[in-house]
Coordinates of N, CA, C and O in Angstrom, one line a residue:
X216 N 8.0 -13.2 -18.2 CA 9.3 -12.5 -17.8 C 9.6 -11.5 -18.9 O 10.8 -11.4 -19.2
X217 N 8.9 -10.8 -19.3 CA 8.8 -9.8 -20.6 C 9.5 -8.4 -20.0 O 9.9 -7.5 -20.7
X218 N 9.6 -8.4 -18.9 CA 10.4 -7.3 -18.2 C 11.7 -7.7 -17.8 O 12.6 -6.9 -17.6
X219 N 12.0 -9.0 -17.7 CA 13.2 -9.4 -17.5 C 14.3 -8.7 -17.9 O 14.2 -8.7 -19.1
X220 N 15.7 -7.7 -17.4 CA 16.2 -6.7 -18.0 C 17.4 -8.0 -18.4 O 18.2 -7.7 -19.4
X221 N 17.7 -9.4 -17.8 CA 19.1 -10.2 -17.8 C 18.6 -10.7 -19.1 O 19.5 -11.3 -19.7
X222 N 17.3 -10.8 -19.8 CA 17.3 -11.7 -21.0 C 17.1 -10.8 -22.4 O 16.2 -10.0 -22.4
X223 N 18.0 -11.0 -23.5 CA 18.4 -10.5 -24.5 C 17.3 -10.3 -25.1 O 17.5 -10.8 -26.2
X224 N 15.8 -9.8 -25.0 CA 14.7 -9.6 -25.8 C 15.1 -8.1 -26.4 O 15.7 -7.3 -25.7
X225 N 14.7 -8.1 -27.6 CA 15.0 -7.0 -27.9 C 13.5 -5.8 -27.8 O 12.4 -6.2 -27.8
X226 N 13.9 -4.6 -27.6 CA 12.9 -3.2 -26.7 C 11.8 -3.4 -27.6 O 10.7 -3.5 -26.9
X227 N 11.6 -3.6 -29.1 CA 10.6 -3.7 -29.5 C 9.3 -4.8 -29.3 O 8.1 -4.7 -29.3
X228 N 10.3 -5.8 -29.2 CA 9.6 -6.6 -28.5 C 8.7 -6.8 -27.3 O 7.7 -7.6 -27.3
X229 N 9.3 -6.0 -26.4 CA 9.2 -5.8 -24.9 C 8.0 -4.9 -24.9 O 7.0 -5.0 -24.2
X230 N 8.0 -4.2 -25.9 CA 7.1 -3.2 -25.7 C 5.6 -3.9 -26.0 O 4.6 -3.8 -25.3
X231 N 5.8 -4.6 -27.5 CA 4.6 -4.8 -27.9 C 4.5 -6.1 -27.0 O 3.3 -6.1 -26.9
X232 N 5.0 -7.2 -26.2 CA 4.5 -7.7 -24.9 C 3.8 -7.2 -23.9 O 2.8 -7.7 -23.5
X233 N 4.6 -5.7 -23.2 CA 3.5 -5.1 -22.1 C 2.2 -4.4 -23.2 O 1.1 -4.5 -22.6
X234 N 2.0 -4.0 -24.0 CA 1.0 -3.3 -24.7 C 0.0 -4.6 -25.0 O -1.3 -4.4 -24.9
X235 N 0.5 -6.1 -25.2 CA -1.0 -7.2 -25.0 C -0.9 -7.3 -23.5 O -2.0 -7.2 -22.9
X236 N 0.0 -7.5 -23.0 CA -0.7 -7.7 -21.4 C -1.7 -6.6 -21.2 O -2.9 -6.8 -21.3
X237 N -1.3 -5.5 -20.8 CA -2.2 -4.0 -20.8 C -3.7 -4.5 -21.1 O -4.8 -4.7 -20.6
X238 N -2.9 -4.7 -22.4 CA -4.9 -4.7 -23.0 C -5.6 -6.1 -22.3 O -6.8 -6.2 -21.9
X239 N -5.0 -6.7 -22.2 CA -6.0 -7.9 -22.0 C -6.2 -8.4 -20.2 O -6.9 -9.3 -19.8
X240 N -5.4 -7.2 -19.1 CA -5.6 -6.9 -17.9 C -6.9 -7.5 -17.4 O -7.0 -8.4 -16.7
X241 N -8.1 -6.6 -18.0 CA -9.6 -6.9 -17.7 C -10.0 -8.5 -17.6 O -10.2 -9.1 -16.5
X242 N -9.9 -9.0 -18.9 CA -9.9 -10.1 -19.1 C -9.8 -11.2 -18.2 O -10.5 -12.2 -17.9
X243 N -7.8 -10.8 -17.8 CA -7.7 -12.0 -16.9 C -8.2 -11.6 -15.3 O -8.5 -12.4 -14.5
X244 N -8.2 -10.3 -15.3 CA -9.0 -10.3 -13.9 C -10.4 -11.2 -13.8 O -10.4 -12.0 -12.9
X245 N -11.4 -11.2 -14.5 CA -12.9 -11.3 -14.8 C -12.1 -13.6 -14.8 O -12.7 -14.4 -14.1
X246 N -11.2 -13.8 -15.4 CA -11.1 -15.2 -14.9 C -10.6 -15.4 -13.6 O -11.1 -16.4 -13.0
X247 N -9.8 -14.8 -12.9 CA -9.6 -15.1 -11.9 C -10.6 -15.0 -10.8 O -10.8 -15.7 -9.8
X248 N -11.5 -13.7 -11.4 CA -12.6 -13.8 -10.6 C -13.5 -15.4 -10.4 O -13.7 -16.1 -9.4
X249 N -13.8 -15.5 -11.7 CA -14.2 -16.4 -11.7 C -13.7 -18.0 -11.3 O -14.5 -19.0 -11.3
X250 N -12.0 -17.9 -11.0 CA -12.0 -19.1 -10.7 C -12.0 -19.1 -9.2 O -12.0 -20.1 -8.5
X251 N -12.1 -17.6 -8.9 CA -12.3 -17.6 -6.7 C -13.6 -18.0 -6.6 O -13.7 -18.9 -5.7
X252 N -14.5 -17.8 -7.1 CA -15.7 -17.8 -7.0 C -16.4 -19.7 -7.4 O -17.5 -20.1 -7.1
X253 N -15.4 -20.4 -8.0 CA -15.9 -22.1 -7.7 C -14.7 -22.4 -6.8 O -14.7 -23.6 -6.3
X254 N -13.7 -21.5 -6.5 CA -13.0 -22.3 -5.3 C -13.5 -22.7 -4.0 O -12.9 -23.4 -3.3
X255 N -15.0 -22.2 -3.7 CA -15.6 -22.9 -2.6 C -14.1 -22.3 -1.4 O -13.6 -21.2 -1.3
X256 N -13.6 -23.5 -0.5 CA -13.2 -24.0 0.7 C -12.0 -24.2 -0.1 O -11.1 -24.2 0.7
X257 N -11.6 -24.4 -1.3 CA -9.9 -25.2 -1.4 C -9.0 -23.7 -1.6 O -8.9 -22.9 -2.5
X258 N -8.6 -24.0 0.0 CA -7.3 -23.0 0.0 C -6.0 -23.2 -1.0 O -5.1 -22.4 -1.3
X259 N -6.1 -24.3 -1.5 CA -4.6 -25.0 -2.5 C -5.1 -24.1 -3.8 O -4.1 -23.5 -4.1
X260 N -6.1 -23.7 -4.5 CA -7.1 -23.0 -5.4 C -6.7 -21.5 -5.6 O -6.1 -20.8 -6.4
X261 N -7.4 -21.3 -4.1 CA -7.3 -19.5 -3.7 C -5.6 -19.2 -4.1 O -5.1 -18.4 -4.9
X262 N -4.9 -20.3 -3.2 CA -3.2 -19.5 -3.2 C -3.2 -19.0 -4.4 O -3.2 -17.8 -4.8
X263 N -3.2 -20.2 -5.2 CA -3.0 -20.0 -6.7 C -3.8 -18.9 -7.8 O -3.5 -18.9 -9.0
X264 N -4.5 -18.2 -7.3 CA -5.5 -17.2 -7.7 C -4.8 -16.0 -7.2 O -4.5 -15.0 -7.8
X265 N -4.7 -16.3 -6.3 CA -4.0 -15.1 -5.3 C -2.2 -15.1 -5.9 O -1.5 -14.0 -5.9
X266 N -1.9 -15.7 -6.1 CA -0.7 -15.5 -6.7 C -0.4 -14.9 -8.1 O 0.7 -14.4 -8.5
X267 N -1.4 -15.2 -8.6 CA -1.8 -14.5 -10.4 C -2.4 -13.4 -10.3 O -2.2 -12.5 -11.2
X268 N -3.2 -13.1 -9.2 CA -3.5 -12.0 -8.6 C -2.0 -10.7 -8.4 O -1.9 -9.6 -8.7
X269 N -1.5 -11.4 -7.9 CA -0.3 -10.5 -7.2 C 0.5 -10.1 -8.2 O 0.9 -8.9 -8.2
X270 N 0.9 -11.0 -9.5 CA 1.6 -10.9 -10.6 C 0.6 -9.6 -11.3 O 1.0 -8.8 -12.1
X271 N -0.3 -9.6 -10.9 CA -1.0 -8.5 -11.9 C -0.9 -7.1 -11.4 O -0.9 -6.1 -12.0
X272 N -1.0 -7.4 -9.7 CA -0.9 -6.2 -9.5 C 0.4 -5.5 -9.6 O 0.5 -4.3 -9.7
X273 N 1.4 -6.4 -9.6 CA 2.8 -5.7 -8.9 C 3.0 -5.3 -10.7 O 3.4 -4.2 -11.0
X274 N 2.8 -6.2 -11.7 CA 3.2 -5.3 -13.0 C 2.3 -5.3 -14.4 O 2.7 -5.1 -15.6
X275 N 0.6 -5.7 -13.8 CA -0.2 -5.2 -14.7 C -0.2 -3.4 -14.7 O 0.8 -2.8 -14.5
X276 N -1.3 -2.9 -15.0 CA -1.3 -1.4 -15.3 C -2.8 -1.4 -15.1 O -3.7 -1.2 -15.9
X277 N -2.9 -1.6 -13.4 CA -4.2 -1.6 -12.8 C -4.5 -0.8 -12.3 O -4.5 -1.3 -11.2
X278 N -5.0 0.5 -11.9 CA -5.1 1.8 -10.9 C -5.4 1.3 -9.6 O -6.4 0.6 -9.4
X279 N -4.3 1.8 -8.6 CA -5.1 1.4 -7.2 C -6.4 1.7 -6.9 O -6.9 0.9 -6.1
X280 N -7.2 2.7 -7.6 CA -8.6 2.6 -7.5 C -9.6 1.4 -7.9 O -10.5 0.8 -7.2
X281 N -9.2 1.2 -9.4 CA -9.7 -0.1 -9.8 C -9.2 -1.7 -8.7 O -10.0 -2.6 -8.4
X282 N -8.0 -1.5 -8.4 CA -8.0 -2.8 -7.5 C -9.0 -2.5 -6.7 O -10.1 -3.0 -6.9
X283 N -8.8 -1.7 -5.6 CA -9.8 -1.9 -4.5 C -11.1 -2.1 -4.7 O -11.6 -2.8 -3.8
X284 N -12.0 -1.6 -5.8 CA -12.8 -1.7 -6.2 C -13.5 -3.1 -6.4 O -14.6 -3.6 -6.2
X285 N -12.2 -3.7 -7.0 CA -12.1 -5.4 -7.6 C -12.6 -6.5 -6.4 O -12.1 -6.5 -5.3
X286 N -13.7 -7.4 -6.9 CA -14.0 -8.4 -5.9 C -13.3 -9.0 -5.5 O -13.5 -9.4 -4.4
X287 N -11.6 -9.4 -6.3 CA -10.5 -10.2 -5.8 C -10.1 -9.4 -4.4 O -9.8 -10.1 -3.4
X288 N -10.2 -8.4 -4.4 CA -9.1 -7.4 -3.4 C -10.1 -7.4 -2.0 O -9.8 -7.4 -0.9
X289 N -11.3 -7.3 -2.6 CA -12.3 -7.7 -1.4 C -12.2 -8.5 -0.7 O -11.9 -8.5 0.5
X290 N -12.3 -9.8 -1.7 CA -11.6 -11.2 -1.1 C -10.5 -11.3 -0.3 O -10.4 -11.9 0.8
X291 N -9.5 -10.5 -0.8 CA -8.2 -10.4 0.3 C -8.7 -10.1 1.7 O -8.3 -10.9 2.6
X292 N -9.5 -9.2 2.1 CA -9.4 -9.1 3.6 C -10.0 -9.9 4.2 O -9.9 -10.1 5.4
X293 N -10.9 -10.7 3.4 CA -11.4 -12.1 3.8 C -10.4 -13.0 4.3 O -10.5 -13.4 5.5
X294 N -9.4 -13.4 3.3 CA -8.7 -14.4 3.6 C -7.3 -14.5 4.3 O -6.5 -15.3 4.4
X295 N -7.5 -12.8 4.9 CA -6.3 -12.5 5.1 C -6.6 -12.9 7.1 O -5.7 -12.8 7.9
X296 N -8.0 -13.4 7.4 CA -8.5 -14.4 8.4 C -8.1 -15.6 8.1 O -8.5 -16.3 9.0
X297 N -7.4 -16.3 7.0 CA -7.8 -17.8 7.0 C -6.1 -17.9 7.0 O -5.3 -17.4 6.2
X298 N -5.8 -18.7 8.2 CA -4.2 -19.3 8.3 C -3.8 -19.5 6.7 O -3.1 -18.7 6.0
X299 N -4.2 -20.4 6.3 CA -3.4 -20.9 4.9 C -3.2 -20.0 3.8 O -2.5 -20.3 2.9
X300 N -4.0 -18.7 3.7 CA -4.2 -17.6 2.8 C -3.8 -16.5 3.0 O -3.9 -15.6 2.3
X301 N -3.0 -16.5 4.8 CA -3.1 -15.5 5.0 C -1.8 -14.7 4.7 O -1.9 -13.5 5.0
X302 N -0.6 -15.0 4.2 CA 1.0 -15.2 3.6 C 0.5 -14.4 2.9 O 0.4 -13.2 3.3
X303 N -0.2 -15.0 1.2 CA -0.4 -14.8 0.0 C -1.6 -13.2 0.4 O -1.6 -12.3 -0.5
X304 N -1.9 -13.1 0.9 CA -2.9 -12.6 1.2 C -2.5 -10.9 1.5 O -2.6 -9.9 0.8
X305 N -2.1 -11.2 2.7 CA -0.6 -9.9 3.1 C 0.1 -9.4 2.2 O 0.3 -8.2 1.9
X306 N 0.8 -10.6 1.4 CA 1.5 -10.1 0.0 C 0.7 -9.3 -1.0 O 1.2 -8.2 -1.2
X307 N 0.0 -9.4 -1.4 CA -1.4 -8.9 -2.2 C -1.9 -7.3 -1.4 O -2.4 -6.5 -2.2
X308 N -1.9 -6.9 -0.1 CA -2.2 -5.8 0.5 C -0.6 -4.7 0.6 O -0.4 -3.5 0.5
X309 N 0.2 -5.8 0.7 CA 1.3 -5.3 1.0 C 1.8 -4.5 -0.7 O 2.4 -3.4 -0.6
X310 N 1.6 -4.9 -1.6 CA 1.8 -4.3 -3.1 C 1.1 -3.6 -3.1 O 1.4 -2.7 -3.9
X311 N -0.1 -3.5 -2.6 CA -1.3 -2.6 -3.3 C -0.6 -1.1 -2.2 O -0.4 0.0 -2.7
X312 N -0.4 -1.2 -1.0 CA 0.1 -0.1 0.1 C 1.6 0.7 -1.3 O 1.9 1.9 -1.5
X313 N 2.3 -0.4 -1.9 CA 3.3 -0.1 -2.6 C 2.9 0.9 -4.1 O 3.6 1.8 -4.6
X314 N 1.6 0.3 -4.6 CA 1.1 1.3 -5.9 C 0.3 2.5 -5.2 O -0.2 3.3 -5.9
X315 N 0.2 2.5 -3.8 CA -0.5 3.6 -3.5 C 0.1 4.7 -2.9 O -0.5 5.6 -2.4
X316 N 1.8 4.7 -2.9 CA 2.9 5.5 -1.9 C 2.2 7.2 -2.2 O 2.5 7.9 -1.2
X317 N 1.5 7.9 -3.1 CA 1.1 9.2 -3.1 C -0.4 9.2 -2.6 O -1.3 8.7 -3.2
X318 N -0.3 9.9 -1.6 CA -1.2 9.6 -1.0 C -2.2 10.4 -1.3 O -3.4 10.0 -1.4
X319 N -1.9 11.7 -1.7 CA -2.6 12.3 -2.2 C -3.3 12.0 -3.1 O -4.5 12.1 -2.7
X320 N -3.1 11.4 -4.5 CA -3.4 11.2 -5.7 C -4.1 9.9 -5.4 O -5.2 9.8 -6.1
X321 N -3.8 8.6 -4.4 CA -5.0 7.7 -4.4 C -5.6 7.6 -3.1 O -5.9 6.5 -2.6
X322 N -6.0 8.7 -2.4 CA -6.7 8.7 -1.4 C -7.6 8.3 -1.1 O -7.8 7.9 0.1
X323 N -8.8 8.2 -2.5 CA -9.8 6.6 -2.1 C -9.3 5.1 -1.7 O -9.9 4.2 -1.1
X324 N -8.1 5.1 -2.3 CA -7.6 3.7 -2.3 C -7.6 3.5 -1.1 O -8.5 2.8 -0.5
X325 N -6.2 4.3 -0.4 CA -5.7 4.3 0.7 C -6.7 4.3 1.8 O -6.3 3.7 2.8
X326 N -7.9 4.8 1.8 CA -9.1 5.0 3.1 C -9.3 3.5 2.7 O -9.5 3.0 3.8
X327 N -9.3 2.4 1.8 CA -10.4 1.3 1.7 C -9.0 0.1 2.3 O -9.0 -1.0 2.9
X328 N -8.0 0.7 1.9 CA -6.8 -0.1 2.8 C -6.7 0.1 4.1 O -6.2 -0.7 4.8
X329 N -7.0 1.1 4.4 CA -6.5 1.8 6.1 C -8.1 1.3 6.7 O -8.4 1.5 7.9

């Protein structure tokens, strides 16, 4: 909640919070990857991947290019077939349509979404 504007953190603070998230972006993607990839079949798993997923996209400092690119985002149109994934799933497509509003500027994105 390091963006939070209602809790009294002070700016310097705030800053040097988003500057380790930033950096360590890669990172937690490459685990998440990794924990879709022993999730097998448990949809209870995925939600939860897919929801840390979502957190990253909506306020990591990911380029819509690099998402789409990303095996997680692949995975979305997968699961966005599977009833129980398919909420979280939409949500996850639905943000990424949100970092991509210039269409001009992420036009690869946009063709791999459309």
């Amino acid at each position: 909640e390091w963006d939070n504007p209602k809790l009294s953190t002070p700016k310097a603070m705030r800053r040097k919070a988003e500057r380790m998230f930033v950096a360590h972006t890669e990172n937690v993607l490459k685990i998440l990857r990794t924990y879709m990839h022993t999730a097998g079949n448990k949809a209870d798993l995925q939600i939860i991947v897919f929801k840390c997923f979502l957190s990253w996209v909506r306020y990591g400092d990911i380029s819509p290019e690099a998402l789409v690119n990303d095996p997680l985002f692949k995975f979305v149109f997968v699961a966005v077939k599977k009833d129980p994934l398919f909420e979280i799933s939409l949500e996850v497509l639905a943000e990424l349509v949100v970092h991509t509003d210039d269409i001009k500027k992420y036009q690869s994105a946009v063709e791999v979404i459309v």
